[in-house]
Amino acid sequence: MKKYFLETVFILIVFTSNVILSQDSIQKSREIISRESLDSLYEKALKIKGVLPWQSSDIDRHENKCGFEVINRVKMNIDLFDFNKQSRLKTLLQRPVNQFSVVTPSGKFRVHYDTIGTNAIKYSLQEFMKALDSSFIYEVNFLGFPPPPNDFGEGGDFLYDVYIQDIYPLYGYTELESHLGQEKYTSFIIVDNDFLQSDYSTHGIDAARVTAAHELHHAIQLGNYIFRSDDTYFYELTSTSMEEFVFDSVNDYYAYISSFFNNVSKIFSNQNGYAIAIWNVFLQKEFGNSIFLKQWEYMKTYPALKCIQKSIEDEGSTFRSEFSKFFLYNYFTGQRSIPEKYYEEGANYPLIKMHYSFDYKPPTKVITGLSQPVSAHFYQVVDSVLKLPAKPDTITIIIVNSNVDSALVWSASPKTFGYTYRIIDGTGDDSFKKLSQNLYGRLEVADIQNWKDQIVLNDTSAPPVIKKFASDNLSFPMPFRYSKHSLIKIPINEKMPNEVDLNIYNSSMDLVYSEKKILQLFEDMIVITWNGLDSKGKRLSTGVYFYVVADGESTLIGKILIVND
């Protein structure tokens, strides 16, 4: 679009300050970057701007979704490059030029596009404009985030500018521009023109839709809060979660979850931000939407992990509690999904990777390990001590470290923390918790306030309480009626072996039935069953009977009341 001459002069002046940025901004945001890292940033920037070709090894969908971090780190640190590189970068870090532009129906955005050539748009322009407006309605009007600031007339007017360009293999990126003070910036968005290549996780207009939601939140972040390169995982986490919140049916974020689920022992703040967008899905289910705005208000002052911690505390909970619950959610995915209790779309998520699995062998098992702060370890234990007809108990032990303070200094002082998990065949003292019918466990660490363990028994998040029965306990149902019931259930001491002898006596102490029985699990107790018939398969007379259960070492005695009706 042509502009009046006076406007053009103004834009050139602004642009000069845009690329160089103000010295105050640079001093506040300056990173300590090695020459090697600068060279890597420079090369990546040239690829993003289409000067250098992408190599097949570069196209990792788990890493290359958005160019937000690279482009804006280059801009924030442009004076660290040598003169020749600075000159080249300043030429490249300008707004693109397209053939046409159009304003979205809401009047909030101006979309710049081509109809022919390399950058020609290949999906519906009308649907993309609707996606931009829908993203604004959700993120600004519904969630309450402030809109991106206007850009002083860059791009043709004061509307927010979005440029359609061929930027494969990226989906898009938001590029900061004019410094507004307090580390806030104007910006513009660039979105890929077709999303046709096979290594995009989502294609065509659906990919463009989620990119609109993603990049708009980056514009909100830059324009109203802060750009902090140490926390770019949080910027990407938030923007990727906006894809799911605004366009629930698209689900591009599914493609990245496995990167996190395969390596949950890695410190949370070093995870790929796209892969941990489910953290916000978890927070939304636990607390609703207001927590997101609180986090970003805190971002003006605190690092991202501290913002997460403080926003959870504002909700009346603790990071320790919620972070451990998050990994319980992460267990119940795939075929284990319980959508009404955990992730609504959890059936579509991959399964978490176990640290390792093992069979329990009495009398004890000790697990030891080292943990990075704000991370988790998953172990699976098969308890085959009690060999019931059903499968042996499978216990998943989730050990979660929630040490935020250590995570915040990890880059300067990486410190791991030792832990021990002790499993015993028996009750132990009160410091042990019940894991299954037979096993008890205890987490042993030096700083228990930063740890929590979660137990899953046979894909149930809370192990059932196995009742203990004294020798005078009665069977059930009581009374047993032939007209209503088919089986008598006799409670058994949980420490008895898998096979026991059952003897039934009448009130005269005559033996009426004798047989070996296999222990079974019924609801929350261990039982053996009997159909109420004598050794000849006949019904017994109404009366009181006594059972004797023996295993060679111990004996249980109880009463049975039978009604022959």
mmCIF file of N, CA and C in Angstrom, residues 172-264:
data_model
loop_
_atom_site.group_PDB
_atom_site.id
_atom_site.type_symbol
_atom_site.label_atom_id
_atom_site.label_comp_id
_atom_site.label_asym_id
_atom_site.label_seq_id
_atom_site.Cartn_x
_atom_site.Cartn_y
_atom_site.Cartn_z
ATOM 1 N N GLY A 172 5.239 -19.621 11.929
ATOM 2 C CA GLY A 172 5.157 -18.167 11.982
ATOM 3 C C GLY A 172 6.089 -17.621 13.031
ATOM 4 N N TYR A 173 6.129 -16.311 13.164
ATOM 5 C CA TYR A 173 6.852 -15.674 14.269
ATOM 6 C C TYR A 173 6.373 -14.237 14.425
ATOM 7 N N THR A 174 6.592 -13.718 15.619
ATOM 8 C CA THR A 174 6.240 -12.333 15.941
ATOM 9 C C THR A 174 7.538 -11.581 16.191
ATOM 10 N N GLU A 175 7.745 -10.500 15.476
ATOM 11 C CA GLU A 175 9.012 -9.773 15.512
ATOM 12 C C GLU A 175 8.820 -8.424 16.196
ATOM 13 N N LEU A 176 9.583 -8.222 17.271
ATOM 14 C CA LEU A 176 9.480 -6.941 17.991
ATOM 15 C C LEU A 176 10.042 -5.813 17.135
ATOM 16 N N GLU A 177 9.592 -4.590 17.447
ATOM 17 C CA GLU A 177 9.977 -3.464 16.589
ATOM 18 C C GLU A 177 10.330 -2.246 17.438
ATOM 19 N N SER A 178 9.420 -1.347 17.705
ATOM 20 C CA SER A 178 9.735 -0.113 18.424
ATOM 21 C C SER A 178 9.689 -0.324 19.929
ATOM 22 N N HIS A 179 10.686 0.218 20.614
ATOM 23 C CA HIS A 179 10.731 0.131 22.069
ATOM 24 C C HIS A 179 9.805 1.184 22.671
ATOM 25 N N LEU A 180 8.897 0.740 23.540
ATOM 26 C CA LEU A 180 7.910 1.643 24.124
ATOM 27 C C LEU A 180 8.260 2.050 25.551
ATOM 28 N N GLY A 181 9.397 1.585 26.051
ATOM 29 C CA GLY A 181 9.742 1.814 27.448
ATOM 30 C C GLY A 181 9.283 0.654 28.312
ATOM 31 N N GLN A 182 9.908 0.491 29.476
ATOM 32 C CA GLN A 182 9.580 -0.593 30.409
ATOM 33 C C GLN A 182 9.629 -1.961 29.730
ATOM 34 N N GLU A 183 10.544 -2.088 28.763
ATOM 35 C CA GLU A 183 10.795 -3.345 28.050
ATOM 36 C C GLU A 183 9.563 -3.882 27.320
ATOM 37 N N LYS A 184 8.756 -2.973 26.802
ATOM 38 C CA LYS A 184 7.604 -3.333 25.981
ATOM 39 C C LYS A 184 7.864 -2.871 24.550
ATOM 40 N N TYR A 185 7.265 -3.582 23.580
ATOM 41 C CA TYR A 185 7.583 -3.314 22.179
ATOM 42 C C TYR A 185 6.354 -3.433 21.289
ATOM 43 N N THR A 186 6.335 -2.631 20.235
ATOM 44 C CA THR A 186 5.413 -2.904 19.141
ATOM 45 C C THR A 186 5.955 -4.113 18.377
ATOM 46 N N SER A 187 5.143 -4.658 17.498
ATOM 47 C CA SER A 187 5.589 -5.856 16.781
ATOM 48 C C SER A 187 4.731 -6.059 15.543
ATOM 49 N N PHE A 188 5.115 -7.037 14.733
ATOM 50 C CA PHE A 188 4.294 -7.491 13.618
ATOM 51 C C PHE A 188 4.449 -9.008 13.518
ATOM 52 N N ILE A 189 3.529 -9.640 12.830
ATOM 53 C CA ILE A 189 3.487 -11.103 12.723
ATOM 54 C C ILE A 189 3.753 -11.523 11.290
ATOM 55 N N ILE A 190 4.500 -12.613 11.132
ATOM 56 C CA ILE A 190 4.693 -13.242 9.827
ATOM 57 C C ILE A 190 4.196 -14.684 9.924
ATOM 58 N N VAL A 191 3.375 -15.106 8.966
ATOM 59 C CA VAL A 191 2.763 -16.441 8.953
ATOM 60 C C VAL A 191 3.065 -17.107 7.617
ATOM 61 N N ASP A 192 3.303 -18.427 7.656
ATOM 62 C CA ASP A 192 3.593 -19.149 6.413
ATOM 63 C C ASP A 192 2.422 -19.055 5.441
ATOM 64 N N ASN A 193 2.744 -19.165 4.154
ATOM 65 C CA ASN A 193 1.737 -18.914 3.113
ATOM 66 C C ASN A 193 0.938 -20.138 2.691
ATOM 67 N N ASP A 194 1.383 -21.366 3.076
ATOM 68 C CA ASP A 194 0.601 -22.513 2.591
ATOM 69 C C ASP A 194 0.512 -23.684 3.578
ATOM 70 N N PHE A 195 1.542 -23.971 4.341
ATOM 71 C CA PHE A 195 1.570 -25.124 5.257
ATOM 72 C C PHE A 195 1.292 -26.426 4.509
ATOM 73 N N LEU A 196 1.854 -26.562 3.325
ATOM 74 C CA LEU A 196 1.561 -27.732 2.495
ATOM 75 C C LEU A 196 2.549 -28.875 2.688
ATOM 76 N N GLN A 197 3.759 -28.587 3.146
ATOM 77 C CA GLN A 197 4.790 -29.609 3.203
ATOM 78 C C GLN A 197 4.428 -30.699 4.215
ATOM 79 N N SER A 198 4.869 -31.906 3.940
ATOM 80 C CA SER A 198 4.459 -33.084 4.726
ATOM 81 C C SER A 198 4.922 -33.035 6.174
ATOM 82 N N ASP A 199 6.002 -32.316 6.457
ATOM 83 C CA ASP A 199 6.486 -32.334 7.839
ATOM 84 C C ASP A 199 5.827 -31.283 8.723
ATOM 85 N N TYR A 200 4.863 -30.525 8.198
ATOM 86 C CA TYR A 200 3.991 -29.775 9.095
ATOM 87 C C TYR A 200 3.046 -30.765 9.769
ATOM 88 N N SER A 201 2.818 -30.585 11.039
ATOM 89 C CA SER A 201 1.911 -31.488 11.766
ATOM 90 C C SER A 201 0.458 -31.243 11.384
ATOM 91 N N THR A 202 0.159 -30.013 11.017
ATOM 92 C CA THR A 202 -1.178 -29.623 10.581
ATOM 93 C C THR A 202 -1.011 -28.838 9.289
ATOM 94 N N HIS A 203 -2.009 -28.902 8.401
ATOM 95 C CA HIS A 203 -1.836 -28.328 7.069
ATOM 96 C C HIS A 203 -2.917 -27.298 6.757
ATOM 97 N N GLY A 204 -2.622 -26.471 5.752
ATOM 98 C CA GLY A 204 -3.599 -25.557 5.202
ATOM 99 C C GLY A 204 -4.164 -24.568 6.212
ATOM 100 N N ILE A 205 -5.460 -24.315 6.090
ATOM 101 C CA ILE A 205 -6.082 -23.264 6.881
ATOM 102 C C ILE A 205 -6.077 -23.599 8.374
ATOM 103 N N ASP A 206 -6.165 -24.876 8.743
ATOM 104 C CA ASP A 206 -6.122 -25.213 10.168
ATOM 105 C C ASP A 206 -4.773 -24.825 10.783
ATOM 106 N N ALA A 207 -3.697 -25.057 10.052
ATOM 107 C CA ALA A 207 -2.380 -24.635 10.544
ATOM 108 C C ALA A 207 -2.327 -23.115 10.661
ATOM 109 N N ALA A 208 -2.907 -22.414 9.689
ATOM 110 C CA ALA A 208 -2.927 -20.948 9.738
ATOM 111 C C ALA A 208 -3.767 -20.456 10.919
ATOM 112 N N ARG A 209 -4.860 -21.153 11.214
ATOM 113 C CA ARG A 209 -5.708 -20.755 12.346
ATOM 114 C C ARG A 209 -4.942 -20.796 13.669
ATOM 115 N N VAL A 210 -4.318 -21.944 13.947
ATOM 116 C CA VAL A 210 -3.623 -22.047 15.242
ATOM 117 C C VAL A 210 -2.421 -21.117 15.300
ATOM 118 N N THR A 211 -1.817 -20.830 14.144
ATOM 119 C CA THR A 211 -0.703 -19.889 14.124
ATOM 120 C C THR A 211 -1.188 -18.485 14.467
ATOM 121 N N ALA A 212 -2.369 -18.132 14.019
ATOM 122 C CA ALA A 212 -2.944 -16.832 14.375
ATOM 123 C C ALA A 212 -3.101 -16.709 15.889
ATOM 124 N N ALA A 213 -3.652 -17.748 16.521
ATOM 125 C CA ALA A 213 -3.833 -17.718 17.975
ATOM 126 C C ALA A 213 -2.492 -17.674 18.696
ATOM 127 N N HIS A 214 -1.542 -18.444 18.210
ATOM 128 C CA HIS A 214 -0.210 -18.529 18.809
ATOM 129 C C HIS A 214 0.520 -17.190 18.743
ATOM 130 N N GLU A 215 0.596 -16.645 17.542
ATOM 131 C CA GLU A 215 1.401 -15.435 17.356
ATOM 132 C C GLU A 215 0.735 -14.199 17.955
ATOM 133 N N LEU A 216 -0.587 -14.156 17.975
ATOM 134 C CA LEU A 216 -1.243 -13.010 18.598
ATOM 135 C C LEU A 216 -0.845 -12.914 20.063
ATOM 136 N N HIS A 217 -0.738 -14.051 20.736
ATOM 137 C CA HIS A 217 -0.359 -13.940 22.146
ATOM 138 C C HIS A 217 1.092 -13.490 22.297
ATOM 139 N N HIS A 218 1.963 -13.859 21.369
ATOM 140 C CA HIS A 218 3.325 -13.308 21.394
ATOM 141 C C HIS A 218 3.281 -11.782 21.264
ATOM 142 N N ALA A 219 2.405 -11.286 20.407
ATOM 143 C CA ALA A 219 2.277 -9.827 20.249
ATOM 144 C C ALA A 219 1.792 -9.195 21.549
ATOM 145 N N ILE A 220 0.872 -9.860 22.234
ATOM 146 C CA ILE A 220 0.400 -9.382 23.536
ATOM 147 C C ILE A 220 1.532 -9.384 24.551
ATOM 148 N N GLN A 221 2.327 -10.456 24.556
ATOM 149 C CA GLN A 221 3.454 -10.575 25.500
ATOM 150 C C GLN A 221 4.467 -9.453 25.298
ATOM 151 N N LEU A 222 4.859 -9.234 24.038
ATOM 152 C CA LEU A 222 5.864 -8.205 23.744
ATOM 153 C C LEU A 222 5.334 -6.805 24.015
ATOM 154 N N GLY A 223 4.077 -6.583 23.722
ATOM 155 C CA GLY A 223 3.542 -5.227 23.787
ATOM 156 C C GLY A 223 3.097 -4.782 25.163
ATOM 157 N N ASN A 224 2.853 -5.740 26.068
ATOM 158 C CA ASN A 224 2.282 -5.366 27.363
ATOM 159 C C ASN A 224 3.071 -5.858 28.579
ATOM 160 N N TYR A 225 4.036 -6.729 28.348
ATOM 161 C CA TYR A 225 4.736 -7.316 29.489
ATOM 162 C C TYR A 225 6.247 -7.152 29.348
ATOM 163 N N ILE A 226 6.924 -8.117 28.728
ATOM 164 C CA ILE A 226 8.388 -8.050 28.681
ATOM 165 C C ILE A 226 8.888 -9.120 27.721
ATOM 166 N N PHE A 227 10.064 -8.898 27.140
ATOM 167 C CA PHE A 227 10.761 -9.984 26.442
ATOM 168 C C PHE A 227 11.975 -10.357 27.270
ATOM 169 N N ARG A 228 11.971 -11.608 27.754
ATOM 170 C CA ARG A 228 13.074 -12.114 28.578
ATOM 171 C C ARG A 228 13.535 -13.430 27.963
ATOM 172 N N SER A 229 14.717 -13.433 27.368
ATOM 173 C CA SER A 229 15.151 -14.599 26.586
ATOM 174 C C SER A 229 15.324 -15.851 27.443
ATOM 175 N N ASP A 230 15.624 -15.689 28.732
ATOM 176 C CA ASP A 230 15.776 -16.865 29.601
ATOM 177 C C ASP A 230 14.460 -17.611 29.794
ATOM 178 N N ASP A 231 13.353 -16.967 29.513
ATOM 179 C CA ASP A 231 12.044 -17.559 29.775
ATOM 180 C C ASP A 231 11.251 -17.837 28.509
ATOM 181 N N THR A 232 11.932 -17.978 27.368
ATOM 182 C CA THR A 232 11.182 -18.159 26.123
ATOM 183 C C THR A 232 10.355 -19.445 26.129
ATOM 184 N N TYR A 233 10.742 -20.443 26.932
ATOM 185 C CA TYR A 233 9.918 -21.643 27.037
ATOM 186 C C TYR A 233 8.507 -21.276 27.505
ATOM 187 N N PHE A 234 8.415 -20.286 28.398
ATOM 188 C CA PHE A 234 7.126 -19.900 28.950
ATOM 189 C C PHE A 234 6.299 -19.119 27.924
ATOM 190 N N TYR A 235 6.979 -18.312 27.114
ATOM 191 C CA TYR A 235 6.294 -17.606 26.036
ATOM 192 C C TYR A 235 5.674 -18.619 25.070
ATOM 193 N N GLU A 236 6.466 -19.648 24.711
ATOM 194 C CA GLU A 236 5.971 -20.653 23.768
ATOM 195 C C GLU A 236 4.920 -21.554 24.400
ATOM 196 N N LEU A 237 5.106 -21.892 25.666
ATOM 197 C CA LEU A 237 4.102 -22.672 26.405
ATOM 198 C C LEU A 237 2.752 -21.964 26.342
ATOM 199 N N THR A 238 2.760 -20.676 26.674
ATOM 200 C CA THR A 238 1.512 -19.919 26.704
ATOM 201 C C THR A 238 0.904 -19.792 25.311
ATOM 202 N N SER A 239 1.713 -19.445 24.339
ATOM 203 C CA SER A 239 1.177 -19.247 22.986
ATOM 204 C C SER A 239 0.653 -20.550 22.393
ATOM 205 N N THR A 240 1.339 -21.657 22.658
ATOM 206 C CA THR A 240 0.867 -22.943 22.137
ATOM 207 C C THR A 240 -0.436 -23.356 22.812
ATOM 208 N N SER A 241 -0.565 -23.065 24.092
ATOM 209 C CA SER A 241 -1.825 -23.396 24.774
ATOM 210 C C SER A 241 -2.978 -22.565 24.214
ATOM 211 N N MET A 242 -2.692 -21.337 23.744
ATOM 212 C CA MET A 242 -3.746 -20.515 23.151
ATOM 213 C C MET A 242 -4.307 -21.160 21.882
ATOM 214 N N GLU A 243 -3.483 -21.909 21.170
ATOM 215 C CA GLU A 243 -3.973 -22.642 20.004
ATOM 216 C C GLU A 243 -5.109 -23.575 20.401
ATOM 217 N N GLU A 244 -4.894 -24.302 21.482
ATOM 218 C CA GLU A 244 -5.892 -25.257 21.953
ATOM 219 C C GLU A 244 -7.129 -24.549 22.496
ATOM 220 N N PHE A 245 -6.929 -23.460 23.219
ATOM 221 C CA PHE A 245 -8.062 -22.759 23.824
ATOM 222 C C PHE A 245 -8.942 -22.081 22.764
ATOM 223 N N VAL A 246 -8.306 -21.500 21.746
ATOM 224 C CA VAL A 246 -9.074 -20.760 20.737
ATOM 225 C C VAL A 246 -9.649 -21.707 19.687
ATOM 226 N N PHE A 247 -8.845 -22.679 19.239
ATOM 227 C CA PHE A 247 -9.274 -23.603 18.185
ATOM 228 C C PHE A 247 -9.151 -25.037 18.694
ATOM 229 N N ASP A 248 -10.089 -25.411 19.536
ATOM 230 C CA ASP A 248 -10.037 -26.693 20.234
ATOM 231 C C ASP A 248 -10.018 -27.885 19.288
ATOM 232 N N SER A 249 -10.606 -27.767 18.115
ATOM 233 C CA SER A 249 -10.736 -28.913 17.209
ATOM 234 C C SER A 249 -9.499 -29.170 16.364
ATOM 235 N N VAL A 250 -8.517 -28.265 16.363
ATOM 236 C CA VAL A 250 -7.375 -28.417 15.465
ATOM 237 C C VAL A 250 -6.314 -29.348 16.063
ATOM 238 N N ASN A 251 -5.853 -29.089 17.272
ATOM 239 C CA ASN A 251 -4.980 -30.006 18.020
ATOM 240 C C ASN A 251 -3.584 -30.206 17.427
ATOM 241 N N ASP A 252 -3.014 -29.175 16.866
ATOM 242 C CA ASP A 252 -1.624 -29.270 16.401
ATOM 243 C C ASP A 252 -0.674 -29.577 17.552
ATOM 244 N N TYR A 253 -1.028 -29.160 18.765
ATOM 245 C CA TYR A 253 -0.129 -29.331 19.904
ATOM 246 C C TYR A 253 0.105 -30.788 20.282
ATOM 247 N N TYR A 254 -0.764 -31.695 19.823
ATOM 248 C CA TYR A 254 -0.550 -33.125 20.087
ATOM 249 C C TYR A 254 0.843 -33.570 19.632
ATOM 250 N N ALA A 255 1.302 -32.991 18.524
ATOM 251 C CA ALA A 255 2.539 -33.453 17.886
ATOM 252 C C ALA A 255 3.775 -33.245 18.744
ATOM 253 N N TYR A 256 3.691 -32.380 19.754
ATOM 254 C CA TYR A 256 4.881 -32.012 20.505
ATOM 255 C C TYR A 256 4.957 -32.668 21.887
ATOM 256 N N ILE A 257 3.841 -33.247 22.354
ATOM 257 C CA ILE A 257 3.775 -33.733 23.732
ATOM 258 C C ILE A 257 4.797 -34.831 24.001
ATOM 259 N N SER A 258 5.037 -35.702 23.032
ATOM 260 C CA SER A 258 5.955 -36.822 23.251
ATOM 261 C C SER A 258 7.359 -36.357 23.619
ATOM 262 N N SER A 259 7.760 -35.187 23.120
ATOM 263 C CA SER A 259 9.076 -34.645 23.461
ATOM 264 C C SER A 259 9.211 -34.458 24.964
ATOM 265 N N PHE A 260 8.128 -34.035 25.610
ATOM 266 C CA PHE A 260 8.106 -33.868 27.063
ATOM 267 C C PHE A 260 7.898 -35.199 27.778
ATOM 268 N N PHE A 261 6.941 -35.981 27.324
ATOM 269 C CA PHE A 261 6.613 -37.235 27.995
ATOM 270 C C PHE A 261 7.770 -38.243 27.966
ATOM 271 N N ASN A 262 8.653 -38.108 27.001
ATOM 272 C CA ASN A 262 9.813 -39.004 26.925
ATOM 273 C C ASN A 262 10.975 -38.554 27.795
ATOM 274 N N ASN A 263 10.848 -37.385 28.404
ATOM 275 C CA ASN A 263 11.988 -36.856 29.171
ATOM 276 C C ASN A 263 11.509 -35.961 30.313
ATOM 277 N N VAL A 264 10.612 -36.459 31.150
ATOM 278 C CA VAL A 264 10.082 -35.641 32.248
ATOM 279 C C VAL A 264 11.097 -35.432 33.358
#
